Short mmCIF file of C-alpha atoms in Angstrom, two decimals:
data_model
loop_
_atom_site.label_atom_id
_atom_site.label_comp_id
_atom_site.label_asym_id
_atom_site.label_seq_id
_atom_site.Cartn_x
_atom_site.Cartn_y
_atom_site.Cartn_z
CA MET A 1 0.52 54.97 -15.17
CA ASN A 2 -2.12 57.18 -17.23
CA ALA A 3 -4.21 55.62 -19.83
CA GLU A 4 -2.14 57.57 -22.43
CA ALA A 5 1.23 56.07 -21.55
CA LEU A 6 -0.54 52.36 -21.33
CA ALA A 7 -1.84 52.94 -24.82
CA GLU A 8 1.49 53.93 -26.15
CA VAL A 9 3.40 50.21 -24.53
CA TRP A 10 0.30 48.87 -25.79
CA THR A 11 0.80 50.02 -29.42
CA ALA A 12 4.49 49.27 -29.21
CA LEU A 13 4.61 45.76 -27.87
CA SER A 14 1.50 44.51 -29.90
CA GLN A 15 3.65 45.10 -33.03
CA SER A 16 6.61 43.56 -31.53
CA SER A 17 7.48 39.94 -32.66
CA LEU A 18 8.04 38.72 -29.34
CA PHE A 19 4.53 39.66 -28.75
CA CYS A 20 2.86 37.97 -31.68
CA LEU A 21 5.18 34.86 -30.58
CA THR A 22 3.75 34.70 -27.28
CA LEU A 23 0.10 35.11 -28.35
CA THR A 24 0.23 32.29 -31.02
CA MET A 25 1.67 30.02 -28.33
CA ALA A 26 -0.44 31.08 -25.45
CA ILE A 27 -3.60 30.60 -27.73
CA TYR A 28 -2.52 27.53 -28.72
CA LEU A 29 -1.97 26.31 -25.27
CA VAL A 30 -5.42 27.39 -24.33
CA SER A 31 -7.08 25.39 -27.46
CA ILE A 32 -5.45 22.18 -26.21
CA GLU A 33 -7.23 23.06 -22.82
CA ILE A 34 -10.49 23.64 -24.55
CA TYR A 35 -10.12 20.52 -26.92
CA LYS A 36 -9.41 18.79 -23.57
CA ARG A 37 -12.52 20.10 -22.18
CA CYS A 38 -14.41 19.26 -25.39
CA ASN A 39 -13.43 15.46 -24.48
CA TYR A 40 -11.15 15.33 -27.54
CA ASN A 41 -13.62 16.00 -29.86
CA THR A 42 -12.14 16.11 -33.42
CA TRP A 43 -14.11 19.07 -34.23
CA ALA A 44 -12.44 21.27 -31.54
CA SER A 45 -8.92 20.84 -33.16
CA PRO A 46 -6.50 22.86 -31.36
CA THR A 47 -4.71 23.85 -34.33
CA SER A 48 -7.83 25.10 -36.23
CA LEU A 49 -9.10 26.57 -32.82
CA THR A 50 -5.55 28.40 -32.83
CA ILE A 51 -5.80 29.46 -36.25
CA ILE A 52 -9.26 31.48 -35.85
CA PHE A 53 -8.50 32.67 -32.24
CA VAL A 54 -5.02 34.49 -33.81
CA ALA A 55 -6.73 35.42 -36.67
CA VAL A 56 -9.70 36.97 -35.31
CA PHE A 57 -7.26 38.76 -32.45
CA LEU A 58 -5.08 40.17 -35.33
CA VAL A 59 -8.26 41.76 -37.00
CA VAL A 60 -9.58 43.23 -33.74
CA ALA A 61 -5.95 44.67 -32.77
CA ARG A 62 -5.26 45.91 -36.11
CA ILE A 63 -1.85 43.91 -36.28
CA PRO A 64 -1.13 43.49 -40.05
CA TYR A 65 -0.15 39.83 -41.07
CA PRO A 66 3.36 40.53 -42.56
CA ARG A 67 4.05 42.24 -38.86
CA PHE A 68 2.71 39.10 -37.03
CA PHE A 69 4.75 36.91 -39.24
CA GLU A 70 7.61 38.39 -37.95
CA GLY A 71 6.95 36.78 -34.68
CA ALA A 72 5.18 33.54 -35.95
CA GLN A 73 8.15 32.70 -38.53
CA PHE A 74 10.20 31.04 -35.44
CA ILE A 75 7.35 28.63 -35.36
CA HIS A 76 6.97 28.50 -39.04
CA PHE A 77 10.48 27.61 -39.37
CA LEU A 78 10.06 24.33 -37.11
CA LEU A 79 8.26 22.78 -40.29
CA GLY A 80 11.72 22.09 -41.53
CA PRO A 81 13.37 19.98 -38.90
CA ALA A 82 9.85 18.40 -38.44
CA THR A 83 9.78 17.19 -41.94
CA VAL A 84 13.23 15.83 -41.95
CA ALA A 85 12.14 14.29 -38.66
CA LEU A 86 9.25 12.14 -40.43
CA ALA A 87 12.25 9.83 -41.64
CA VAL A 88 12.38 8.27 -38.16
CA PRO A 89 8.99 6.60 -38.55
CA LEU A 90 9.37 6.05 -41.83
CA PHE A 91 12.51 3.99 -40.90
CA ASP A 92 10.73 2.21 -38.03
CA HIS A 93 8.13 0.96 -40.10
CA TRP A 94 10.26 0.61 -43.51
CA LYS A 95 10.29 -3.24 -43.82
CA ARG A 96 6.27 -3.18 -44.33
CA LEU A 97 6.60 0.23 -46.58
CA ALA A 98 8.95 -1.60 -48.76
CA SER A 99 6.72 -5.10 -49.02
CA MET A 100 3.98 -2.84 -50.59
CA ALA A 101 5.90 -0.67 -52.71
CA PHE A 102 3.97 -1.09 -56.01
CA PRO A 103 0.63 -1.21 -54.67
CA LEU A 104 1.35 2.17 -52.42
CA LEU A 105 2.63 3.67 -55.51
CA VAL A 106 -0.12 3.12 -57.60
CA ALA A 107 -2.47 4.10 -54.79
CA LEU A 108 -0.34 7.51 -54.40
CA VAL A 109 -0.67 8.35 -58.09
CA ALA A 110 -4.72 7.56 -58.06
CA GLY A 111 -5.37 9.54 -54.94
CA SER A 112 -3.38 12.25 -55.79
CA ALA A 113 -4.95 12.80 -59.20
CA THR A 114 -8.17 12.51 -58.09
CA ALA A 115 -7.46 15.12 -55.05
CA ALA A 116 -5.69 17.61 -57.58
CA GLY A 117 -8.23 16.96 -60.53
CA SER A 118 -11.36 17.15 -58.68
CA ALA A 119 -10.52 20.03 -56.51
CA MET A 120 -9.66 21.95 -59.96
CA LEU A 121 -12.86 20.51 -61.92
CA ILE A 122 -15.18 21.48 -58.99
CA ALA A 123 -13.45 24.94 -58.67
CA LYS A 124 -13.98 25.41 -62.31
CA VAL A 125 -17.77 24.04 -62.98
CA PHE A 126 -18.73 26.22 -59.85
CA GLY A 127 -17.25 29.42 -61.75
CA ALA A 128 -14.22 29.96 -59.65
CA SER A 129 -11.44 32.43 -61.09
CA ARG A 130 -8.77 31.09 -62.88
CA GLU A 131 -6.45 32.30 -59.74
CA ILE A 132 -8.50 30.40 -57.43
CA VAL A 133 -8.84 27.16 -59.66
CA VAL A 134 -4.72 26.79 -60.05
CA SER A 135 -4.13 28.10 -56.47
CA VAL A 136 -6.44 25.17 -55.15
CA ALA A 137 -4.74 22.39 -57.30
CA PRO A 138 -1.48 21.73 -54.95
CA LYS A 139 -4.05 21.82 -51.67
CA SER A 140 -3.37 18.45 -50.72
CA VAL A 141 0.60 18.90 -50.65
CA THR A 142 2.39 20.04 -47.16
CA THR A 143 2.74 23.87 -47.04
CA PRO A 144 6.04 24.49 -48.32
CA ILE A 145 5.75 22.28 -50.99
CA ALA A 146 2.71 23.33 -51.92
CA MET A 147 3.47 27.11 -51.66
CA GLY A 148 6.47 26.45 -54.57
CA ILE A 149 4.20 24.63 -56.56
CA SER A 150 1.37 27.10 -56.66
CA GLU A 151 3.93 29.89 -57.51
CA GLN A 152 5.38 27.96 -60.72
CA ILE A 153 1.83 27.01 -61.88
CA GLY A 154 0.53 31.01 -61.71
CA GLY A 155 -1.56 30.41 -58.79
CA ILE A 156 -1.23 32.62 -55.57
CA PRO A 157 1.19 31.02 -52.89
CA SER A 158 0.07 32.59 -49.52
CA LEU A 159 -3.88 31.59 -50.56
CA THR A 160 -2.56 28.19 -51.41
CA ALA A 161 -1.47 28.07 -47.94
CA VAL A 162 -4.85 28.72 -46.68
CA PHE A 163 -6.23 26.07 -48.50
CA VAL A 164 -3.58 23.48 -47.45
CA VAL A 165 -4.18 24.58 -43.73
CA ILE A 166 -8.29 23.75 -44.60
CA THR A 167 -7.59 20.83 -46.16
CA GLY A 168 -5.68 19.61 -43.36
CA SER A 169 -7.68 20.48 -41.11
CA LEU A 170 -10.98 18.95 -42.95
CA GLY A 171 -9.00 15.75 -43.73
CA ALA A 172 -7.90 15.25 -39.87
CA VAL A 173 -11.16 16.08 -38.79
CA GLY A 174 -13.26 13.94 -41.17
CA PHE A 175 -11.10 10.79 -41.67
CA PRO A 176 -12.46 8.65 -38.73
CA LEU A 177 -15.87 9.55 -40.24
CA LEU A 178 -15.15 8.80 -43.89
CA PHE A 179 -13.43 5.49 -42.93
CA LYS A 180 -16.59 4.37 -40.38
CA TRP A 181 -18.66 5.15 -43.37
CA MET A 182 -16.66 2.87 -46.07
CA LYS A 183 -16.17 0.39 -43.32
CA SER A 184 -12.63 0.24 -43.90
CA ASN A 185 -10.67 -1.46 -41.32
CA ASP A 186 -6.95 -1.17 -42.40
CA ALA A 187 -4.60 1.37 -40.58
CA ALA A 188 -1.75 0.56 -43.07
CA ALA A 189 -3.97 2.01 -46.14
CA GLU A 190 -6.17 4.66 -44.40
CA GLY A 191 -2.81 6.51 -43.20
CA PHE A 192 -1.41 6.35 -46.66
CA ALA A 193 -4.58 7.71 -47.73
CA ILE A 194 -4.54 10.70 -45.16
CA GLY A 195 -1.08 11.49 -45.80
CA VAL A 196 -1.57 11.82 -49.48
CA THR A 197 -4.66 13.83 -49.19
CA SER A 198 -4.27 15.91 -46.00
CA HIS A 199 -0.33 16.16 -45.36
CA GLY A 200 1.06 17.13 -42.31
CA PHE A 201 -2.46 17.74 -40.55
CA GLY A 202 -3.60 14.48 -41.03
CA THR A 203 -0.25 12.94 -40.41
CA ALA A 204 -0.03 14.76 -36.89
CA ARG A 205 -3.78 13.04 -36.21
CA ALA A 206 -3.06 9.67 -37.52
CA PHE A 207 -0.18 9.72 -35.19
CA LEU A 208 -2.60 10.03 -32.56
CA VAL A 209 -4.47 7.12 -33.54
CA SER A 210 -1.29 4.52 -34.08
CA GLU A 211 1.94 4.36 -34.84
CA GLU A 212 1.50 2.47 -37.76
CA MET A 213 -0.96 4.86 -39.19
CA GLY A 214 1.26 7.74 -38.57
CA ALA A 215 4.23 6.43 -40.64
CA PHE A 216 1.82 5.17 -43.37
CA SER A 217 0.72 8.77 -43.22
CA ALA A 218 4.06 10.47 -43.47
CA LEU A 219 5.02 8.34 -46.25
CA GLY A 220 1.91 9.12 -48.09
CA MET A 221 2.83 13.06 -47.54
CA GLY A 222 6.53 12.47 -48.79
CA LEU A 223 5.68 11.06 -51.55
CA ASN A 224 2.67 12.72 -52.44
CA GLY A 225 4.77 16.29 -52.00
CA ILE A 226 7.68 14.74 -54.50
CA LEU A 227 5.17 13.44 -56.84
CA SER A 228 3.23 16.49 -57.34
CA ALA A 229 6.15 18.97 -57.13
CA ILE A 230 7.46 17.07 -60.45
CA ALA A 231 3.61 16.47 -61.95
CA LEU A 232 1.88 19.62 -61.40
CA PRO A 233 4.26 22.27 -62.81
CA LEU A 234 5.02 19.70 -66.01
CA ILE A 235 0.99 19.36 -66.59
CA LEU A 236 -0.35 23.06 -65.60
CA GLY A 237 3.04 24.86 -66.04
CA MET B 1 17.21 16.48 -27.48
CA THR B 2 19.94 19.48 -28.58
CA LYS B 3 22.01 16.55 -30.32
CA ALA B 4 19.24 15.64 -32.26
CA PHE B 5 17.84 19.03 -32.86
CA SER B 6 21.30 19.86 -34.47
CA LEU B 7 21.18 16.81 -36.48
CA LEU B 8 17.96 17.55 -38.21
CA LEU B 9 19.20 21.01 -38.66
CA LEU B 10 22.18 19.63 -40.51
CA TYR B 11 20.11 17.28 -42.69
CA GLN B 12 17.95 19.88 -43.65
CA LEU B 13 20.93 22.18 -44.79
CA ALA B 14 22.14 19.78 -46.98
CA GLY B 15 19.05 19.21 -48.34
CA GLU B 16 18.59 22.67 -48.97
CA ALA B 17 22.58 22.50 -50.48
CA ILE B 18 21.28 19.47 -52.98
CA VAL B 19 18.44 21.15 -54.16
CA ARG B 20 20.23 24.57 -54.77
CA VAL B 21 22.89 22.72 -56.49
CA GLY B 22 20.63 20.40 -58.43
CA LYS B 23 18.02 22.66 -59.19
CA LEU B 24 15.61 20.08 -58.26
CA PRO B 25 11.86 21.03 -58.04
CA ILE B 26 11.23 19.87 -54.32
CA PRO B 27 11.75 21.72 -51.00
CA GLY B 28 15.20 20.94 -49.00
CA PRO B 29 13.51 19.36 -46.05
CA VAL B 30 12.07 16.34 -48.05
CA VAL B 31 15.48 15.59 -49.58
CA GLY B 32 16.59 16.32 -46.13
CA MET B 33 14.19 13.35 -44.84
CA ILE B 34 15.23 11.28 -47.68
CA LEU B 35 18.95 11.51 -46.79
CA LEU B 36 18.01 11.13 -43.05
CA LEU B 37 16.25 7.95 -44.05
CA ALA B 38 19.20 6.80 -46.35
CA THR B 39 21.60 7.10 -43.27
CA LEU B 40 19.29 5.37 -40.69
CA MET B 41 18.99 2.50 -43.35
CA CYS B 42 23.07 1.86 -43.46
CA HIS B 43 23.39 3.05 -39.38
CA ARG B 44 20.37 1.50 -38.05
CA ARG B 45 21.91 2.36 -34.35
CA ALA B 46 21.80 5.90 -35.07
CA ALA B 47 18.18 6.13 -34.97
CA LYS B 48 18.07 5.88 -31.26
CA ASP B 49 20.02 9.74 -31.50
CA PHE B 50 16.65 10.97 -33.27
CA ARG B 51 13.97 9.25 -31.88
CA GLU B 52 13.57 11.45 -28.80
CA GLY B 53 13.95 14.55 -30.82
CA ALA B 54 11.57 13.27 -33.65
CA ALA B 55 8.71 12.71 -31.16
CA VAL B 56 8.83 16.09 -29.78
CA LEU B 57 8.87 17.60 -33.16
CA LEU B 58 6.25 15.39 -34.57
CA GLN B 59 3.89 15.69 -31.66
CA HIS B 60 3.34 19.26 -32.50
CA LEU B 61 3.40 19.07 -36.13
CA SER B 62 0.56 20.94 -36.74
CA LEU B 63 1.21 23.73 -34.34
CA PHE B 64 4.13 24.80 -37.07
CA PHE B 65 0.92 25.49 -39.54
CA VAL B 66 -0.54 28.02 -37.57
CA PRO B 67 1.73 31.20 -39.10
CA ALA B 68 0.85 29.99 -42.49
CA GLY B 69 -2.82 29.00 -41.81
CA VAL B 70 -3.42 32.79 -40.28
CA GLY B 71 -2.71 34.12 -43.50
CA VAL B 72 -6.28 33.46 -44.32
CA ILE B 73 -6.99 36.88 -42.87
CA VAL B 74 -5.01 38.48 -45.67
CA HIS B 75 -7.68 36.66 -48.41
CA VAL B 76 -10.86 37.05 -46.28
CA SER B 77 -12.40 38.94 -49.04
CA ARG B 78 -11.18 36.98 -51.79
CA ILE B 79 -12.52 33.77 -50.27
CA ALA B 80 -15.79 35.74 -49.58
CA ASP B 81 -16.20 36.03 -53.04
CA GLU B 82 -16.01 32.70 -54.50
CA TRP B 83 -16.88 30.87 -51.01
CA LEU B 84 -19.06 28.12 -52.74
CA PRO B 85 -16.62 26.80 -55.34
CA ILE B 86 -13.89 26.90 -52.80
CA THR B 87 -15.81 24.76 -50.11
CA LEU B 88 -17.00 22.35 -52.59
CA SER B 89 -13.62 22.17 -54.34
CA ILE B 90 -11.81 21.07 -51.00
CA VAL B 91 -14.44 19.29 -49.22
CA VAL B 92 -15.06 16.74 -51.99
CA SER B 93 -11.80 16.41 -53.40
CA THR B 94 -10.13 15.68 -49.89
CA PHE B 95 -12.80 13.13 -49.52
CA ALA B 96 -12.98 11.60 -52.82
CA GLY B 97 -9.05 11.62 -53.10
CA MET B 98 -9.06 9.70 -49.80
CA ALA B 99 -11.58 7.14 -50.43
CA VAL B 100 -9.62 6.48 -53.90
CA THR B 101 -6.37 5.95 -52.00
CA VAL B 102 -7.86 3.29 -49.79
CA TRP B 103 -9.74 1.66 -52.60
CA VAL B 104 -7.17 1.31 -54.88
CA LEU B 105 -4.51 0.21 -52.09
CA LYS B 106 -6.87 -2.34 -50.62
CA ALA B 107 -7.52 -3.77 -54.29
CA MET B 108 -4.39 -4.40 -54.76
CA THR B 109 -2.68 -5.64 -51.57
CA SER B 110 -5.71 -8.05 -50.98
CA ARG B 111 -5.42 -9.44 -54.82
CA ARG B 112 -1.77 -10.01 -54.36
CA GLY B 113 -2.40 -11.79 -51.14
CA ALA B 114 -5.04 -13.99 -52.84
CA GLY B 115 -2.52 -14.71 -55.86
CA GLU B 116 0.04 -15.51 -53.77
CA ALA B 117 -2.11 -18.07 -52.08
CA ARG B 118 -0.53 -18.60 -48.83
#
C-alpha cells in the first residue's frame, strides 16, 4: 500500500465514530496504567489525563469536536443510567441519611449557596464577561443538570460542562488535602460536602475512600442537583 | 448484569417521561434515581438485582464525563482570554463550598448529639 492510499484510509477512519470511541477507551486504559505507575497519586487522576490526552490528540489530528462527540456520545450516554444507579448506595445507607435529614438540608443550602455565590462573585470582581459569570454558577452540579441550568439562565451550556469537569477534577484531587488541613475526621460530613461541591467526579473518588463516604457524596450530589435546578433559574433567570 | 442494566434504563425512561409530562426543571435520570430509591424502600429484596450492575457503572462514573470535558477544545481561546477570573473563581468557590458544608454539618450534628445528652 502506498502512502497516498494510507493517508486516505486514515482520513476516512479518523473521522469515524468507531475511531473516536476506540481512541477514548484506549486512552482511558493507558491513563489508568499511568495512574497506577504514579502510585495512585491524586494529581494523576485517569479522567483528567484522558481528557487532556484526547483533547490534544483531536487538535493535532484536526478532528472537530462534534465529529468526536458522535462516537463519544456512547460513553456520555452512560451518565444517565449511572445517575439512576446511585439509588443503590443511597438505599444501603438510608437509615443514617434519614436520621440526619435536617442538618443535611441546612448544610446543603449553605454549601450550595457558597459554591455558586462565591464563584459568580469572584468571576465578576476579577473582570470576567457576563457569559462566563453566568456559566460558572452551576459548576458544582453534575453535567446534565448543570448544562440545563446554564441554558435557562443565559449561560453557554458547553462552557458550563467544561467548568463542571474542571470543578469536579479539582474537588476530587483536593478534598484529601482540604480535610487534612481542616483536621476533619467525619466520613459522612466530608462525603456530603464532596457531593455538594464536586458532583460525580468527587463521588467516584469518595467511593474509593469508603462506601459510606461515597453514599453521602451521592446524596449531596443528587440533592444539590435538585436544589440548583430549582433555585438558580428562579434567582438568576 | 443485563437485567440490572435494562432495569436502570427503564427507570431512566420513566424519569424522562415524568419530567416531560410534569414539565419539571430537573433531568430525567435524577427522577429515575428517586423512583428507584422509592422502589427499593418498598421492596428491600429488589436491591440484589441492581447491586452488581450499579457497582460496575459507579466504578467508572468519572469516565462518563470525558466526552463533555473534551469540549474544552471548543472554548480554549475564550478560557485563555479570561483565565484568571475563571481559575480563581473555580478554585476558591469549590473549596469554600466544601469547607462550609462540612462546618455547618458538623456544627449541627454535634450540637444535636450534645442536646440529646445520651
